[in-house]
Short mmCIF file of C-alpha atoms in Angstrom, two decimals:
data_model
loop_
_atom_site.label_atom_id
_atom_site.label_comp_id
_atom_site.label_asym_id
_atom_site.label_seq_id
_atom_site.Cartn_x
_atom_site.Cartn_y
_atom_site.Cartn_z
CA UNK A 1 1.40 -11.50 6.14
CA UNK A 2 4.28 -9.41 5.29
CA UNK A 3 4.59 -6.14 4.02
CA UNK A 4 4.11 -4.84 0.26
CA UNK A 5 7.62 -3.65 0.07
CA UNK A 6 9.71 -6.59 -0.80
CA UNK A 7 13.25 -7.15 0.59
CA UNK A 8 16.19 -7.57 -1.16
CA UNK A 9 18.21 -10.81 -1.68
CA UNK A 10 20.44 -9.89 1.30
CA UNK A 11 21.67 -13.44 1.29
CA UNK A 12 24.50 -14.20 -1.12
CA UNK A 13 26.29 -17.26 -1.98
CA UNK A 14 28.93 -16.55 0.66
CA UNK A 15 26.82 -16.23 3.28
CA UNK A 16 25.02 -19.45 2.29
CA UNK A 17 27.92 -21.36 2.34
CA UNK A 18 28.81 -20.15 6.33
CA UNK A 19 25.64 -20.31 7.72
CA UNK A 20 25.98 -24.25 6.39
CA UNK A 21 28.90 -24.51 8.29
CA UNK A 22 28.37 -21.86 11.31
CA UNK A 23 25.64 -22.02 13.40
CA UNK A 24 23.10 -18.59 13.72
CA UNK A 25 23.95 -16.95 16.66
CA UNK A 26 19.86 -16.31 18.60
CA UNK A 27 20.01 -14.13 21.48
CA UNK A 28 16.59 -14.37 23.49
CA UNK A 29 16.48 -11.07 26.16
CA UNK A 30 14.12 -11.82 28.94
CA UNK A 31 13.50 -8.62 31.42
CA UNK A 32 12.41 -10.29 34.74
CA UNK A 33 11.11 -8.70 37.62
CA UNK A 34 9.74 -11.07 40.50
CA UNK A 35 9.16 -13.72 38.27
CA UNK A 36 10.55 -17.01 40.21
CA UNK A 37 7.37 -19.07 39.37
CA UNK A 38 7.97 -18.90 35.53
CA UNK A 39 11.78 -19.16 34.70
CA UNK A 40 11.64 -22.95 35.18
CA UNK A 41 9.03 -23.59 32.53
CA UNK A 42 10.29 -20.86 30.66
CA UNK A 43 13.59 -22.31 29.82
CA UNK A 44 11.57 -25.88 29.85
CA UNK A 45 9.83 -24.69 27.35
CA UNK A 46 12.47 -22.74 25.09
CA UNK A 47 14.76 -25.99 25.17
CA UNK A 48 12.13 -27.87 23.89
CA UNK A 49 12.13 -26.04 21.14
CA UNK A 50 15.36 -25.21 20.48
CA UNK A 51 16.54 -28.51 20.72
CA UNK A 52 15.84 -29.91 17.24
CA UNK A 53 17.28 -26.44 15.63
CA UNK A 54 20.63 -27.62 15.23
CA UNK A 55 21.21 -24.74 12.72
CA UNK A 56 20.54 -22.07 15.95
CA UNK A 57 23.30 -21.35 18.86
CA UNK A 58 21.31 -20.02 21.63
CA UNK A 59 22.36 -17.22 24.21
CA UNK A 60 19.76 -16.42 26.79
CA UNK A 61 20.17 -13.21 28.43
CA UNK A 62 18.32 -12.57 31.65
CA UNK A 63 17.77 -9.06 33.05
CA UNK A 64 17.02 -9.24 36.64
CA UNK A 65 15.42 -5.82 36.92
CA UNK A 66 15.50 -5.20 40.92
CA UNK A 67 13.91 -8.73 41.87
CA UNK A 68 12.18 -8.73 45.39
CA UNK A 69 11.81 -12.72 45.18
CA UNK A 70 13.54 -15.44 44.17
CA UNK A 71 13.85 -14.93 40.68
CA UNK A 72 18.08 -14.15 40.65
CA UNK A 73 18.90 -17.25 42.95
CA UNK A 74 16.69 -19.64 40.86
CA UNK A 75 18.37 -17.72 37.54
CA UNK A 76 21.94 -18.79 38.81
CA UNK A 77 21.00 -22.53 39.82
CA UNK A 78 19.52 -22.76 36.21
CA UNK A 79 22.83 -21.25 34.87
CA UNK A 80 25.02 -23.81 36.81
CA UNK A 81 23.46 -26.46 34.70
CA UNK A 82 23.31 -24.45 31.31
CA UNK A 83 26.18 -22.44 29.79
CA UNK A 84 23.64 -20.86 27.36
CA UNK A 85 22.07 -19.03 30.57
CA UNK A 86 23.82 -15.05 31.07
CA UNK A 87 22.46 -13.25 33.97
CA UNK A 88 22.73 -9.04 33.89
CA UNK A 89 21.50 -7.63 37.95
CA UNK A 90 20.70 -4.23 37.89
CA UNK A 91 21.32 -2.13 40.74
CA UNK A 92 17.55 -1.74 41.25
CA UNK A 93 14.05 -1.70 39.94
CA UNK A 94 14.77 0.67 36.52
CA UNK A 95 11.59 -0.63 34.45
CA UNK A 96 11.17 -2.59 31.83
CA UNK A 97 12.21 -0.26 29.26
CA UNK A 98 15.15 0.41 30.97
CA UNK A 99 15.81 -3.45 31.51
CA UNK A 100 14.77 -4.19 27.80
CA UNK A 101 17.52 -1.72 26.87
CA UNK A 102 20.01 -3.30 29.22
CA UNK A 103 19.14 -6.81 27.30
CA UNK A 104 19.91 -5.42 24.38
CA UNK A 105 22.89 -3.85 25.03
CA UNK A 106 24.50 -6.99 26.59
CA UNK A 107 23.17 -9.26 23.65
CA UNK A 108 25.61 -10.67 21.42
CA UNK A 109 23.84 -12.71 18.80
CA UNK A 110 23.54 -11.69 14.91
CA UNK A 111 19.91 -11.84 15.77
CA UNK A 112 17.99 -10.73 19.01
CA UNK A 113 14.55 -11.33 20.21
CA UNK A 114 13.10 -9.99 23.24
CA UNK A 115 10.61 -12.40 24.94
CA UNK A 116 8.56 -12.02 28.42
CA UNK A 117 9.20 -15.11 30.94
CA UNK A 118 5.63 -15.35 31.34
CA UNK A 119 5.22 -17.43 28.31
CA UNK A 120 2.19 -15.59 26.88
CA UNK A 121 4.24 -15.21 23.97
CA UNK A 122 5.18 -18.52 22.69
CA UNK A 123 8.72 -19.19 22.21
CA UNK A 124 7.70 -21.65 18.91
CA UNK A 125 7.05 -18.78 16.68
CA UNK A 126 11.08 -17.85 17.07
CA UNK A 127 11.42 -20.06 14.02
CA UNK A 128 8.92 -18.72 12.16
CA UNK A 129 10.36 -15.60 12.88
CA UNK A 130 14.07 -16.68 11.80
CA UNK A 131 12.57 -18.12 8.93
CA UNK A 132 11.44 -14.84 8.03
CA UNK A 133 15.09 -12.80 8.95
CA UNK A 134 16.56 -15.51 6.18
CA UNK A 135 14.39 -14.23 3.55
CA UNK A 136 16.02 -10.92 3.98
CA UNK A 137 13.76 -8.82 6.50
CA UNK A 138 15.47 -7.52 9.05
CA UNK A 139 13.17 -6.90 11.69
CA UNK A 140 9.71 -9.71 12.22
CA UNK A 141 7.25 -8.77 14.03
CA UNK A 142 4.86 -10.83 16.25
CA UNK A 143 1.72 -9.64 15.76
CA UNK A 144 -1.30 -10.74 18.48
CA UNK A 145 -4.55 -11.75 16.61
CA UNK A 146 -6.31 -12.91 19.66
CA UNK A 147 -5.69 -11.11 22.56
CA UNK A 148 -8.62 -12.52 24.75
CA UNK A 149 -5.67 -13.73 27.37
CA UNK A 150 -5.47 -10.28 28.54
CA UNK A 151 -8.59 -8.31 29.78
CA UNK A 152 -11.37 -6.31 28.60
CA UNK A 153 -10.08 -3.05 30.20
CA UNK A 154 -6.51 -3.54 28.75
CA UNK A 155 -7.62 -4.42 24.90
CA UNK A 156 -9.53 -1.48 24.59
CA UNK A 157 -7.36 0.71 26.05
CA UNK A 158 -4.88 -0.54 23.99
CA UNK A 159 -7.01 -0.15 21.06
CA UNK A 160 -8.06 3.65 21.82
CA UNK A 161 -3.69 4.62 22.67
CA UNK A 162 -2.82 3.28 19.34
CA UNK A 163 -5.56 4.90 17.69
CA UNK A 164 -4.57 7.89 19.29
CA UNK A 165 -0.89 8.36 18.94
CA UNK A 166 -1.17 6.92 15.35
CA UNK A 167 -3.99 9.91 14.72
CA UNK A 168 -1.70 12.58 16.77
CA UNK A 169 2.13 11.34 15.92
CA UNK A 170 4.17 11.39 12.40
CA UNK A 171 5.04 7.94 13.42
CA UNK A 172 3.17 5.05 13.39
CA UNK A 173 3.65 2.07 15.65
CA UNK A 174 2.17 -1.33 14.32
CA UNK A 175 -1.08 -2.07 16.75
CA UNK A 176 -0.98 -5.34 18.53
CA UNK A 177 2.96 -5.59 18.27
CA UNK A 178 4.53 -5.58 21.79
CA UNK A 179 8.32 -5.77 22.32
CA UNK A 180 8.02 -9.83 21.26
CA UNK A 181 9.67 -9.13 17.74
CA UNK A 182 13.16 -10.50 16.04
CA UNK A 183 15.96 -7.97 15.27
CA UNK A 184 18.62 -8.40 13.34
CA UNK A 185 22.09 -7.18 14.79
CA UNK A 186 22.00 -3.82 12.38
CA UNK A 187 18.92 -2.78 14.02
CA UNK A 188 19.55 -3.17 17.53
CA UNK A 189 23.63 -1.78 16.45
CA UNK A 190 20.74 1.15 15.13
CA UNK A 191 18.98 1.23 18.29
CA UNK A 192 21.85 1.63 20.92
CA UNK A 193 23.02 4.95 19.11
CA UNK A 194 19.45 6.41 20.52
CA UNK A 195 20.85 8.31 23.57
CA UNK A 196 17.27 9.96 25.21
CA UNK A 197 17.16 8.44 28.69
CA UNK A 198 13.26 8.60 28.85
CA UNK A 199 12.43 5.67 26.50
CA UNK A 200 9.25 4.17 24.79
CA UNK A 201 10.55 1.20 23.23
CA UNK A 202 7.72 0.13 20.69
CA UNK A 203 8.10 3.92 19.60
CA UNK A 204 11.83 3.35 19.18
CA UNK A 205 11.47 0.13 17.52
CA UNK A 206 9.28 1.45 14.85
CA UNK A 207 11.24 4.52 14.12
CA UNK A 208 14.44 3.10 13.28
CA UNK A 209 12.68 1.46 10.59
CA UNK A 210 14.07 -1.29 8.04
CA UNK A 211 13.03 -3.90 6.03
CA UNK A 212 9.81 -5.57 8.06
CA UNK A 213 7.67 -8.55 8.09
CA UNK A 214 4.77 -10.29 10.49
CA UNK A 215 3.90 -13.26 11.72
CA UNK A 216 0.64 -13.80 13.50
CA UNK A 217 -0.18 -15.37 16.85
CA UNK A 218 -2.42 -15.91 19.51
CA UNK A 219 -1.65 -14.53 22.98
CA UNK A 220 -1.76 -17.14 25.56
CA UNK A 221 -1.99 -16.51 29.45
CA UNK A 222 0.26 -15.80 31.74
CA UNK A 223 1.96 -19.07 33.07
CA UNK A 224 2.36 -17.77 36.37
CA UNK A 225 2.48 -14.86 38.31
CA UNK A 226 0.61 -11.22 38.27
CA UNK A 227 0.96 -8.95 35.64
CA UNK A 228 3.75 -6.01 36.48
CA UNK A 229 1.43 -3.08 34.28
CA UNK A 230 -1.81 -2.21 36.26
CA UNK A 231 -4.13 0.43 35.01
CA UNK A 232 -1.62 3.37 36.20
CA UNK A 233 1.76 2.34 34.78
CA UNK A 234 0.01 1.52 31.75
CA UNK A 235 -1.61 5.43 31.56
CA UNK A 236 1.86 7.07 32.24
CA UNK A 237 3.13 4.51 29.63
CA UNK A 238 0.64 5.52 26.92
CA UNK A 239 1.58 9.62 27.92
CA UNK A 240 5.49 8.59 27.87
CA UNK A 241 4.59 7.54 24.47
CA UNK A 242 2.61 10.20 23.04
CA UNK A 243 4.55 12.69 24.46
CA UNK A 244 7.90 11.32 22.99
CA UNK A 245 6.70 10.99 19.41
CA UNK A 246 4.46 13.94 18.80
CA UNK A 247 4.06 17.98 19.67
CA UNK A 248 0.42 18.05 19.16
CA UNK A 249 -0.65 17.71 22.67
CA UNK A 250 1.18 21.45 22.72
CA UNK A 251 -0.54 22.30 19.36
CA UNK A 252 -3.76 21.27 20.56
CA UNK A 253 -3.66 24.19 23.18
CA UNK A 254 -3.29 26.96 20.99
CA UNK A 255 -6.50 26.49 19.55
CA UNK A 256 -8.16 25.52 21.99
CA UNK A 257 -7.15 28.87 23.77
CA UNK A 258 -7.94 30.45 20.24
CA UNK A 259 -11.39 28.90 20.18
CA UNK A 260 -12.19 30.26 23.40
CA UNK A 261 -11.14 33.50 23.08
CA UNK A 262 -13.02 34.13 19.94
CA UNK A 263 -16.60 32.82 21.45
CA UNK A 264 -15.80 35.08 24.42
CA UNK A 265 -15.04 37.24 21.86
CA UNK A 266 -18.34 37.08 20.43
CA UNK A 267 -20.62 36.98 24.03
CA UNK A 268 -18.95 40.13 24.82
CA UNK A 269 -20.30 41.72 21.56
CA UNK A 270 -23.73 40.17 22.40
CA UNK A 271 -23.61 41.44 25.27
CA UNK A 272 -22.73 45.32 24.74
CA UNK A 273 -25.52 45.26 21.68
CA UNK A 274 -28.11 43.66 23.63
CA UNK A 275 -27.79 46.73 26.62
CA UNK A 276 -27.10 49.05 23.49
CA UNK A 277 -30.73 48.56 22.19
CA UNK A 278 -32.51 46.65 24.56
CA UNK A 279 -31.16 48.84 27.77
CA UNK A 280 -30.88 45.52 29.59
CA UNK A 281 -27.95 44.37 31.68
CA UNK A 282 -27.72 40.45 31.77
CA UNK A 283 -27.40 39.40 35.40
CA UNK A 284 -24.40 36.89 35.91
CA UNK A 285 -23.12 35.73 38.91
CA UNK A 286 -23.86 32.11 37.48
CA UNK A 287 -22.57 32.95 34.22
CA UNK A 288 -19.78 34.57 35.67
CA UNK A 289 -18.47 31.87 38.13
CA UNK A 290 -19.30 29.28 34.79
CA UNK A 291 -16.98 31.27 33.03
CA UNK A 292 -14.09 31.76 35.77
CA UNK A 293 -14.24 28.06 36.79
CA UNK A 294 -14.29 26.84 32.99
CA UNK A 295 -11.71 29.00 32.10
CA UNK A 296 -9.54 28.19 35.06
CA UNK A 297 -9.79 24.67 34.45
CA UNK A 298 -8.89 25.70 30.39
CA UNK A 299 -5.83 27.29 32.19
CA UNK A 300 -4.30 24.20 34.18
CA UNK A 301 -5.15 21.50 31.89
CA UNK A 302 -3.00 23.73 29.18
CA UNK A 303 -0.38 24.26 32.22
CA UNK A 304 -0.35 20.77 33.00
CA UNK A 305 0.59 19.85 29.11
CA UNK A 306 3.71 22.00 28.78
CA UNK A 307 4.52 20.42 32.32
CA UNK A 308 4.73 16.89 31.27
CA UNK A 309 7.00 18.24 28.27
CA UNK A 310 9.27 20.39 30.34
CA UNK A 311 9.43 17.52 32.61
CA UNK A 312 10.65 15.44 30.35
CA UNK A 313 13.07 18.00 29.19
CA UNK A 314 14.50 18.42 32.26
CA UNK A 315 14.81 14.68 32.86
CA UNK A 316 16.84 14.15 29.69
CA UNK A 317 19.62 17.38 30.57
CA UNK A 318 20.48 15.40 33.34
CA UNK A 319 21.93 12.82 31.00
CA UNK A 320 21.90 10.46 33.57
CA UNK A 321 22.06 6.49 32.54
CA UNK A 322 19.77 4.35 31.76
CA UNK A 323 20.08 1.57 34.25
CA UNK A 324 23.04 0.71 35.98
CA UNK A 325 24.44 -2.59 36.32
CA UNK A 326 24.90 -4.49 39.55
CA UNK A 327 26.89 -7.55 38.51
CA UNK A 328 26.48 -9.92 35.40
CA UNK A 329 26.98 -13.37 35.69
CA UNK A 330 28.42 -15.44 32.95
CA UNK A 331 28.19 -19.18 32.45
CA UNK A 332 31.17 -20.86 34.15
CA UNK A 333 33.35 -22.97 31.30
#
């Protein structure tokens, strides 16, 4: 399924010519963290396919984002065997945004796609995707159509963030699209001009825009291996996104605060009529204690908004880097 706005013929007779001659240059960026137990079958896998696509040079770029296992040693053996293999070690654990960026930047290939080493995104549906890039779209998009692989607490809160930062935000990120997705080289030469330091990438992919199609899978399990995102990284993920794509978390405040005030308003008026004619004073230590503890709460909640944006803030003066690079290994010959 693609979408209704149909690309130009980017390809002309030139470029027909060279890619018969010159082989497309695929760069695959794989952020690992503690993932030993998959590599192997990983690159099993991806030379399987690969290896009938004489028409595809391949560059695999590893990001070994702070490994506590194996994973780096069992990278390098793999490399000593295949020169398509490029390692980049960061310093430490920096996340996989942070590694995902570091991928990127290191990537050389006229296209780029960013795959997981669990292979719950299968590597087949690269050529689909460069199929795709050489009708002219620019960035393809993997979309999941089956996501029963993952569980029932992470599909619906999946379901209810996209639902609510496409409701709340002025952008709007596909649903079901993770970071699996081909980019040609102008979009990811469009994506390394970006300089915030805080970054949600699926928020970043879809606001550089550009000519887009889809292609449709089903989400497999992970090969080996335990999940990196539990329920907690996955909440401050969804409010890293919201917050970096939309002001109406702030918005939201001011009328709640204006709501308030005007009922309050109102009760008070209720209040001063009702002793007016009635001669009654209302009693309220209840009422009064619902009102200071409701209000309070009102208070922090609104406090504890404009804190996660002045965080933020403050986070991104420092202008520190992203990640920062250990070593990178390249292929020997």
């Amino acid at each position: 399924m693609l979408k209704d706005d149909a690309p130009s013929n980017r390809v002309s007779l030139e470029d027909t010519e060279a890619s018969a001659t010159s082989a497309l240059l695929l760069s695959l960026v794989v952020p690992t963290y503690n993932e030993a137990e998959s590599v192997t079958a990983f690159l099993a896998r991806v030379s399987e396919v690969f290896a009938a696509a004489a028409s595809v040079e391949l560059e695999i770029v590893f990001i070994n984002d702070g490994s506590t296992d194996s994973t780096l040693e069992r990278l390098m053996q793999h490399q000593a065997t295949d020169a398509r293999v490029r390692i980049v070690d960061l310093s430490r654990n920096f996340g996989k945004e942070a590694a995902l960026t570091a991928g990127l930047e290191a990537a050389r290939g006229q296209v780029i796609v960013p795959i997981d080493a669990d292979l719950q995104d299968p590597p087949e549906l690269i050529l689909d995707m460069v199929a795709r890039w050489r009708e002219g779209y620019e960035v393809v998009l993997a979309r999941r159509i089956d996501r029963n692989a993952d569980s029932w607490a992470k599909r619906a809160s999946a379901a209810w963030f996209y639902r609510v930062h496409n409701r709340i935000a002025d952008l709007t990120i596909p649903e079901n699209v993770g970071d699996f997705r081909l980019m040609d080289r102008v979009v990811v030469d469009a994506l390394k001009q970006l300089p915030e330091s805080r970054r949600f990438m699926k928020g970043l992919f879809a606001w550089i825009g550009f000519r887009t199609a889809f292609v449709d899978y089903e989400r497999q399990r992970r090969f080996a291996g335990q999940t990196k995102f539990n329920g907690w990284r996955l909440w401050n993920l969804a409010l890293e996104g919201v917050t970096s794509f939309s002001t109406d978390p702030l918005r939201i405040w001011t009328y709640v605060g204006c709501l308030v005030s005007f009922v309050s308003f109102l009760f008070a008026i209720f209040i001063a009529v009702r002793v007016i004619i009635h001669g009654i004073d209302v009693p309220g230590y209840a009422s009064l204690m619902v009102a200071v503890t409701f209000l309070g709460g009102l208070q922090l909640i609104g406090i504890g908004v404009i804190g996660e944006y002045l965080g933020r803030t403050y986070l991104e003066s420092k202008r520190r880097p992203i990640f920062l690079v250990r070593k990178i290994y390249e292929p020997k010959g």
